[in-house]
Short mmCIF file of C-alpha atoms in Angstrom, two decimals:
data_model
loop_
_atom_site.label_atom_id
_atom_site.label_comp_id
_atom_site.label_asym_id
_atom_site.label_seq_id
_atom_site.Cartn_x
_atom_site.Cartn_y
_atom_site.Cartn_z
CA MET A 1449 -0.38 0.18 -0.16
CA THR A 1450 1.97 3.89 -0.96
CA LEU A 1451 1.84 6.45 1.74
CA GLU A 1452 -0.62 7.68 -0.60
CA SER A 1453 -3.50 5.76 -0.18
CA THR A 1454 -2.46 5.92 3.88
CA THR A 1455 -2.91 9.11 3.52
CA LEU A 1456 -6.40 8.98 1.80
CA ASN A 1457 -7.53 6.21 4.63
CA ILE A 1458 -6.52 8.49 7.18
CA LEU A 1459 -8.45 11.90 6.28
CA TRP A 1460 -10.90 9.15 5.25
CA TYR A 1461 -11.88 8.07 8.68
CA ILE A 1462 -11.39 11.23 10.62
CA GLY A 1463 -14.27 13.01 8.36
CA CYS A 1464 -16.42 10.10 8.82
CA ALA A 1465 -15.32 10.61 13.15
CA VAL A 1466 -15.74 14.89 12.64
CA ALA A 1467 -19.00 13.88 10.36
CA THR A 1468 -20.71 12.25 13.23
CA VAL A 1469 -19.60 14.34 16.57
CA VAL A 1470 -21.47 17.18 14.18
CA GLY A 1471 -24.41 15.45 13.68
CA LEU A 1472 -24.70 13.87 17.64
CA SER A 1473 -23.31 17.21 18.78
CA ILE A 1474 -26.97 19.22 16.37
CA VAL A 1475 -29.31 16.40 16.74
CA THR A 1476 -28.74 16.78 20.96
CA ARG A 1477 -29.25 20.34 20.49
CA ALA A 1478 -32.91 19.91 19.56
CA TYR A 1479 -33.87 17.77 21.58
CA TYR A 1480 -32.37 19.91 24.62
CA ARG A 1481 -34.38 23.36 22.93
CA SER A 1482 -37.26 21.67 21.98
CA ARG A 1483 -37.70 20.49 25.70
CA TYR A 1484 -37.16 23.34 27.04
CA ARG A 1485 -39.38 25.23 25.04
CA LEU A 1486 -42.26 22.47 26.11
CA ALA A 1487 -41.05 24.01 29.42
CA ALA A 1488 -41.50 27.72 28.96
CA ARG A 1489 -45.13 27.21 27.61
CA PRO A 1490 -47.80 29.34 29.18
CA ARG A 1491 -49.87 26.49 31.27
CA PRO A 1492 -53.53 25.87 30.74
CA ALA A 1493 -54.83 28.26 33.36
CA LYS A 1494 -57.40 26.57 36.11
CA ASP A 1495 -60.53 26.00 34.56
CA ASN A 1496 -62.59 27.39 37.85
CA HIS A 1497 -65.93 25.51 36.37
CA THR A 1498 -64.75 22.27 36.66
CA VAL A 1499 -63.86 18.81 38.78
CA ILE A 1500 -59.86 19.64 38.35
CA PRO A 1501 -57.70 16.10 39.44
CA ALA A 1502 -56.54 15.39 42.07
CA VAL A 1503 -53.18 14.72 41.14
CA PRO A 1504 -50.44 15.24 38.44
CA THR A 1505 -51.25 12.65 35.85
CA GLN A 1506 -47.96 10.51 37.12
CA TRP A 1507 -47.63 6.40 38.56
CA PRO A 1508 -48.15 4.98 39.87
CA ALA A 1509 -49.67 7.54 42.14
CA THR A 1510 -51.11 5.99 46.11
CA LEU A 1511 -54.08 8.25 47.29
CA THR A 1512 -56.17 7.98 50.35
CA VAL A 1513 -60.31 8.30 50.81
CA GLY A 1514 -61.39 10.29 53.83
CA ILE A 1515 -65.44 8.86 54.55
CA LEU A 1516 -66.68 11.07 57.05
CA THR A 1517 -70.32 8.81 58.23
CA PRO A 1518 -72.45 10.04 61.85
CA LEU A 1519 -71.72 6.87 63.07
CA SER A 1520 -69.64 3.58 62.25
CA ASN A 1521 -72.31 1.35 61.80
CA GLU A 1522 -73.82 -0.90 58.47
CA ALA A 1523 -74.61 2.07 56.39
CA ALA A 1524 -71.06 3.50 57.43
CA HIS A 1525 -69.98 -0.10 56.41
CA TYR A 1526 -70.88 -1.02 53.29
CA LEU A 1527 -70.67 2.33 51.37
CA VAL A 1528 -66.84 1.16 52.99
CA GLU A 1529 -67.73 -1.63 51.30
CA GLY A 1530 -68.09 -1.11 47.85
CA LEU A 1531 -65.51 1.91 47.24
CA SER A 1532 -63.36 -0.72 48.64
CA GLY A 1533 -64.23 -2.73 45.88
CA LEU A 1534 -63.96 -0.25 43.67
CA LEU A 1535 -61.17 1.33 43.88
CA ALA A 1536 -59.10 -1.67 44.17
CA LEU A 1537 -60.14 -2.34 40.36
CA SER A 1538 -56.95 0.68 39.27
CA GLY A 1539 -54.01 -0.65 37.66
CA ARG A 1540 -52.15 2.52 37.96
CA THR A 1541 -53.90 4.15 41.21
CA GLN A 1542 -52.96 3.04 45.33
CA TYR A 1543 -56.89 3.91 47.06
CA THR A 1544 -56.15 3.94 50.73
CA LEU A 1545 -59.42 4.02 52.84
CA LEU A 1546 -59.76 5.96 55.84
CA PRO A 1547 -63.08 5.61 58.18
CA LEU A 1548 -63.38 8.66 59.04
CA PRO A 1549 -66.74 8.15 62.08
CA GLY A 1550 -67.99 11.20 64.35
CA ASN A 1551 -70.13 9.54 66.92
CA ASN A 1552 -72.60 10.71 65.91
CA THR A 1553 -72.00 14.46 67.52
CA ARG A 1554 -70.88 18.26 65.75
CA VAL A 1555 -68.25 18.43 67.31
CA ASN A 1556 -66.09 14.77 66.66
CA LEU A 1557 -67.22 15.30 62.83
CA PHE A 1558 -65.82 18.84 62.19
CA GLU A 1559 -62.74 17.02 64.89
CA ARG A 1560 -62.80 14.24 61.83
CA ALA A 1561 -62.53 16.71 58.98
CA GLN A 1562 -59.15 19.48 59.95
CA GLN A 1563 -57.86 15.50 60.41
CA ALA A 1564 -59.32 14.40 56.30
CA GLY A 1565 -57.97 17.84 55.48
CA ASN A 1566 -53.62 17.21 56.98
CA SER A 1567 -54.19 13.42 56.12
CA CYS A 1568 -56.99 12.96 53.06
CA ASP A 1569 -57.20 13.57 49.06
CA VAL A 1570 -60.40 13.21 48.56
CA LEU A 1571 -63.73 12.81 50.96
CA VAL A 1572 -66.92 10.90 50.23
CA THR A 1573 -69.48 12.28 53.39
CA PHE A 1574 -72.46 10.32 54.30
CA GLY A 1575 -75.83 12.37 55.06
CA LEU A 1576 -76.31 15.70 55.36
CA THR A 1577 -74.56 16.96 59.12
CA CYS A 1578 -71.40 15.68 56.81
CA ALA A 1579 -72.12 17.41 54.18
CA ASN A 1580 -72.45 20.59 56.28
CA ILE A 1581 -69.46 20.22 58.30
CA ALA A 1582 -67.41 19.49 55.73
CA THR A 1583 -68.93 23.16 54.50
CA GLU A 1584 -67.94 24.59 58.39
CA ALA A 1585 -64.31 22.76 57.58
CA ALA A 1586 -63.45 24.20 54.10
CA SER A 1587 -60.85 24.93 55.51
CA HIS A 1588 -58.59 22.83 56.75
CA LEU A 1589 -59.58 21.00 53.71
CA LYS A 1590 -58.09 22.61 51.18
CA ASN A 1591 -60.34 22.69 48.35
CA ILE A 1592 -59.42 18.59 47.87
CA PRO A 1593 -62.41 17.73 45.83
CA ILE A 1594 -65.24 16.76 48.20
CA ILE A 1595 -67.43 13.66 47.34
CA LYS A 1596 -71.41 14.72 49.48
CA ALA A 1597 -73.31 11.77 49.66
CA GLY A 1598 -76.50 9.84 51.34
CA LEU A 1599 -78.52 12.77 50.31
CA ARG A 1600 -82.58 13.57 49.72
CA ASN A 1601 -83.57 15.50 46.64
CA ASP A 1602 -85.47 17.35 49.07
CA GLN A 1603 -82.26 18.65 51.59
CA LEU A 1604 -80.84 19.93 48.91
CA LEU A 1605 -82.30 23.36 49.88
CA ARG A 1606 -80.97 22.81 53.28
CA LEU A 1607 -77.05 21.82 52.10
CA LEU A 1608 -74.46 25.06 52.83
CA PRO A 1609 -73.09 26.46 50.15
CA HIS A 1610 -69.31 24.37 48.16
CA SER A 1611 -67.35 24.97 46.53
CA SER A 1612 -66.25 23.88 42.40
CA GLU A 1613 -64.91 20.48 43.56
CA THR A 1614 -67.63 19.47 45.40
CA ILE A 1615 -70.07 17.38 43.45
CA VAL A 1616 -73.39 16.04 44.81
CA VAL A 1617 -74.92 12.74 44.64
CA THR A 1618 -78.42 12.54 45.59
CA THR A 1619 -80.95 9.20 46.70
CA GLU A 1620 -83.35 8.07 45.71
CA TYR A 1621 -85.64 6.25 46.95
CA ASP A 1622 -88.12 3.98 46.68
CA TYR A 1623 -90.04 1.23 49.47
CA ARG A 1624 -92.93 -0.31 46.50
CA GLN A 1625 -91.02 -3.81 45.70
CA GLN A 1626 -89.53 -4.26 49.53
CA ILE A 1627 -93.24 -4.67 49.69
CA ALA A 1628 -94.43 -6.53 47.05
CA LEU A 1629 -91.65 -8.58 47.87
CA PHE A 1630 -93.35 -9.25 51.64
CA LYS A 1631 -96.62 -10.24 50.01
CA GLN A 1632 -95.09 -12.72 48.45
CA ILE A 1633 -93.48 -14.16 51.79
CA LYS A 1634 -96.11 -13.45 53.74
CA PRO A 1635 -99.80 -13.66 51.57
CA SER A 1636 -101.60 -12.99 54.91
CA ALA A 1637 -100.59 -9.81 55.92
CA LYS A 1638 -102.68 -6.98 56.19
CA THR A 1639 -101.70 -4.87 59.50
CA ALA A 1640 -98.94 -2.72 59.82
CA CYS A 1641 -96.84 -1.39 62.46
CA ILE A 1642 -93.17 1.56 61.56
CA LEU A 1643 -91.15 1.52 64.77
CA TYR A 1644 -88.83 4.45 64.61
CA ARG A 1645 -86.78 6.95 66.31
CA LEU A 1646 -85.93 9.99 65.79
CA GLN A 1647 -82.72 9.93 65.02
CA HIS A 1648 -81.93 12.19 62.43
CA GLU A 1649 -83.01 14.55 60.07
CA HIS A 1650 -84.56 13.02 57.58
CA ILE A 1651 -85.83 9.67 59.47
CA ARG A 1652 -89.96 11.63 58.82
CA GLU A 1653 -89.30 11.48 55.80
CA GLU A 1654 -88.37 8.20 54.75
CA VAL A 1655 -91.61 6.87 57.45
CA GLN A 1656 -93.83 8.50 55.58
CA GLU A 1657 -92.19 6.88 52.27
CA LEU A 1658 -92.89 3.66 53.82
CA ASN A 1659 -95.86 4.47 54.76
CA LYS A 1660 -97.58 4.96 51.09
CA ALA A 1661 -95.55 2.75 49.82
CA LEU A 1662 -97.65 -0.42 53.12
CA LEU A 1663 -100.68 1.70 52.02
CA ASN A 1664 -101.13 1.77 48.01
CA ALA A 1665 -100.05 -1.88 48.80
CA GLY A 1666 -102.96 -2.62 51.01
CA PHE A 1667 -101.47 -2.19 54.66
CA LYS A 1668 -103.01 0.03 57.29
CA THR A 1669 -100.65 1.17 59.17
CA TYR A 1670 -99.66 1.97 62.58
CA LEU A 1671 -96.54 4.64 63.36
CA HIS A 1672 -95.18 4.94 66.91
CA VAL A 1673 -92.27 6.06 68.03
CA LEU A 1674 -90.17 4.32 70.20
CA ALA A 1675 -88.64 7.29 72.95
CA HIS A 1676 -86.66 5.61 74.81
CA THR A 1677 -84.56 2.38 74.22
CA THR A 1678 -85.28 0.25 77.09
CA HIS A 1679 -88.04 -1.58 77.20
CA ILE A 1680 -89.99 -2.08 74.05
CA ASP A 1681 -92.33 -4.96 73.93
CA ASN A 1682 -93.19 -2.29 77.21
CA GLN A 1683 -94.11 1.33 74.76
CA LEU A 1684 -95.54 -1.72 71.96
CA GLY A 1685 -98.05 -2.74 74.66
CA ALA A 1686 -99.51 0.64 75.94
CA SER A 1687 -100.51 0.96 72.81
CA ALA A 1688 -104.17 -0.86 71.79
CA ALA A 1689 -103.59 -0.90 68.02
CA THR A 1690 -103.12 -4.71 67.01
CA TYR A 1691 -100.82 -5.52 63.74
CA ASP A 1692 -99.45 -8.60 61.74
CA SER A 1693 -95.52 -7.32 61.23
CA LEU A 1694 -93.63 -4.06 62.56
CA PHE A 1695 -91.19 -2.35 59.92
CA LEU A 1696 -88.43 -0.98 61.79
CA MET A 1697 -86.58 1.82 60.79
CA PRO A 1698 -82.07 1.90 61.09
CA TYR A 1699 -80.77 2.81 63.75
CA THR A 1700 -84.03 2.48 66.05
CA VAL A 1701 -82.77 -0.30 68.56
CA THR A 1702 -79.48 -1.30 70.20
CA ALA A 1703 -77.99 -4.65 70.55
CA SER A 1704 -77.76 -4.67 73.49
CA THR A 1705 -81.96 -4.10 73.83
CA ILE A 1706 -83.14 -6.08 70.22
CA GLN A 1707 -83.76 -9.04 72.39
CA GLU A 1708 -86.93 -7.56 73.84
CA LEU A 1709 -88.60 -6.44 70.30
CA VAL A 1710 -87.31 -10.12 69.52
CA THR A 1711 -89.09 -11.59 72.29
CA TYR A 1712 -92.54 -10.07 71.79
CA CYS A 1713 -92.95 -10.22 68.36
CA SER A 1714 -92.37 -13.99 68.80
CA ALA A 1715 -95.48 -14.42 71.03
CA LYS A 1716 -97.40 -11.97 69.15
CA LYS A 1717 -96.81 -13.70 65.50
CA ILE A 1718 -95.87 -10.38 64.74
CA THR A 1719 -93.71 -10.85 61.50
CA LEU A 1720 -89.86 -8.92 62.20
CA CYS A 1721 -89.22 -6.51 59.29
CA ALA A 1722 -85.16 -5.20 59.28
CA GLN A 1723 -84.23 -2.49 57.73
CA GLU A 1724 -80.61 -3.66 58.82
CA PHE A 1725 -78.53 -7.32 58.09
CA ASP A 1726 -77.58 -6.83 61.57
CA ILE A 1727 -81.53 -6.79 62.55
CA VAL A 1728 -81.84 -9.89 60.94
CA THR A 1729 -79.12 -11.75 62.60
CA LEU A 1730 -80.10 -10.63 66.06
CA GLY A 1731 -83.00 -11.61 65.43
CA ALA A 1732 -85.51 -10.63 62.77
CA ALA A 1733 -87.04 -13.10 60.41
CA VAL A 1734 -87.14 -10.49 57.39
CA GLY A 1735 -84.47 -7.53 56.55
CA PHE A 1736 -82.91 -5.18 53.11
CA GLY A 1737 -80.11 -3.61 52.78
CA GLU A 1738 -76.78 -3.65 51.97
CA SER A 1739 -77.82 -0.37 49.42
CA GLU A 1740 -74.87 1.20 50.65
CA LYS A 1741 -72.13 -0.75 48.35
CA GLU A 1742 -73.67 -0.66 45.43
CA LEU A 1743 -73.45 3.72 46.35
CA GLY A 1744 -70.17 3.70 47.88
CA SER A 1745 -70.27 1.42 43.29
CA HIS A 1746 -70.91 4.50 42.47
CA ILE A 1747 -68.78 6.77 43.61
CA GLY A 1748 -65.99 4.28 43.39
CA HIS A 1749 -66.68 5.49 39.69
CA LEU A 1750 -66.65 8.97 40.55
CA ILE A 1751 -62.99 9.43 42.85
CA ARG A 1752 -61.49 7.51 40.18
CA ASN A 1753 -62.54 9.58 36.49
CA VAL A 1754 -61.66 12.20 38.89
CA CYS A 1755 -57.33 11.50 40.35
CA GLU A 1756 -57.67 10.13 37.61
CA GLY A 1757 -57.77 12.92 35.07
CA LYS A 1758 -60.76 9.80 32.93
CA LYS A 1759 -63.88 12.53 33.37
CA ARG A 1760 -64.56 16.37 34.42
CA TYR A 1761 -67.97 17.07 36.74
CA PRO A 1762 -68.47 21.31 35.95
CA ALA A 1763 -68.84 23.12 39.33
CA GLY A 1764 -72.11 22.53 40.89
CA THR A 1765 -73.01 18.86 39.11
CA ILE A 1766 -76.20 16.93 41.11
CA MET A 1767 -76.46 12.58 40.29
CA THR A 1768 -78.95 10.96 41.87
CA SER A 1769 -78.27 6.87 42.91
CA TYR A 1770 -80.92 4.19 42.79
CA PRO A 1771 -80.31 2.18 45.85
CA VAL A 1772 -79.81 -1.86 44.92
CA TYR A 1773 -81.28 -4.16 48.13
CA ARG A 1774 -80.68 -6.86 49.25
CA CYS A 1775 -83.45 -9.63 50.65
CA LYS A 1776 -82.30 -11.44 53.91
CA ILE A 1777 -84.08 -14.85 56.12
CA ASN A 1778 -83.67 -15.37 59.69
CA LYS A 1779 -84.33 -19.09 59.23
CA ARG A 1780 -84.49 -19.94 62.97
CA LYS A 1781 -87.39 -16.88 63.74
CA CYS A 1782 -89.17 -17.31 60.22
CA GLN A 1783 -91.72 -20.13 61.77
CA SER A 1784 -92.03 -18.15 65.37
CA GLN A 1785 -92.99 -15.21 63.56
CA GLY A 1786 -95.79 -16.56 61.58
CA LEU A 1787 -93.75 -17.79 58.65
CA GLU A 1788 -94.11 -20.47 57.14
CA PHE A 1789 -92.92 -21.76 53.24
CA SER A 1790 -90.69 -24.47 52.81
CA PRO A 1791 -86.50 -24.48 52.19
CA GLU A 1792 -86.74 -24.54 48.66
CA TYR A 1793 -88.66 -20.98 48.62
CA MET A 1794 -86.94 -19.12 51.64
CA THR A 1795 -83.55 -20.45 50.22
CA MET A 1796 -84.37 -19.02 46.58
CA LEU A 1797 -85.23 -15.51 48.53
CA GLU A 1798 -82.20 -14.92 50.44
CA HIS A 1799 -80.88 -14.82 47.24
CA ALA A 1800 -82.85 -12.65 45.89
CA SER A 1801 -82.00 -8.86 44.70
CA ILE A 1802 -84.83 -6.12 43.88
CA VAL A 1803 -83.65 -3.53 41.62
CA ASN A 1804 -85.22 -0.18 41.99
CA HIS A 1805 -87.34 0.43 38.46
CA GLN A 1806 -86.50 4.58 38.57
CA ARG A 1807 -82.83 2.92 38.27
CA THR A 1808 -81.48 4.91 35.10
CA VAL A 1809 -78.40 3.98 33.47
CA HIS A 1810 -75.94 5.87 33.37
CA THR A 1811 -73.94 5.44 30.08
CA ALA A 1812 -70.86 6.66 31.79
CA TYR A 1813 -70.14 4.45 34.17
CA ASN A 1814 -70.01 0.61 33.43
CA HIS A 1815 -70.76 -0.95 36.44
CA ASP A 1816 -73.90 -0.17 36.15
CA GLN A 1817 -74.50 -0.62 32.29
CA SER A 1818 -72.84 -4.85 34.11
CA ASN A 1819 -75.13 -4.62 37.28
CA ASN A 1820 -78.77 -3.73 35.50
CA SER A 1821 -77.88 -7.28 33.29
CA GLN A 1822 -77.05 -9.71 36.17
CA ASN A 1823 -79.71 -8.64 38.62
CA GLN A 1824 -82.51 -9.10 37.35
CA PRO A 1825 -85.80 -7.45 39.25
CA PHE A 1826 -87.16 -10.74 41.36
#
């Protein structure tokens, strides 16, 4: 190989190296210039008319959801269960649920709301009192998204003003299907007493709705307010009214006093029907419940939409949920309380779901569509 050809080869390699360095320099400079322009681009102003996602879209993320409820009762339990089941489906966000029961006092509920402001990314309130206390504690909650649930439509006028990050979910109760199923369980039922205690703000409305459903079904009805939770048998015995069925409203009796009521109903052959599964376990013959679980699932979808940036809701958004109940039978208490039917029929009743016919399909939520296809009216 001659000296001239060797020199040309060396110059060629040097030229290739220089071209490579220049090319890499140009690509690197263009990359960083684009990154700089993207970072310098002005961010869009916050839209005050929408609920803004609680966190930036950096995944995976971990969020804490607080659930403010008056008491740690069956309703709160099923609400948390529904939320937990739905939020666990998220593939890119881990949700931690923090129950915040307030012992049914305003002071405790306000302290719980303050706690939510320090440790929660989202707050769910249940009932009118909790909803308004969340508004009173707004300065502590730092404009985190709030979902106010467990409200009747007629309670909206009593809601205190709230921020644009708030979504309201009302519940439209319908007792007609419960009464229709109860009539199938006890065809001989003619008269009914509704037993309740004035322990929360909308119990009167609930009693009137149940009473209307009973009257429309052909029942003769009596309303009985429980003055206190002791000596229930004496309080009922003092009334001159006679009836074959007794409908017990939620949170009327305690676990320590339910046995008095169960013993009284068994002695009189009165069928005790409760709005709580716990009371069925303790001695009621029939019960309807678990509706808060479906509400929790509905709220879970809203939380995922808001926090994961899936959907934005206009300020002042109000949605309506329609309860889905389940029926529960206490086999040991049926005969003593005037119910007699075959074991096969009893087993079928225990697996019955009562779907609210007023229920509308929300196309934005898959769980509404799937439940409507799986749970057919009894």
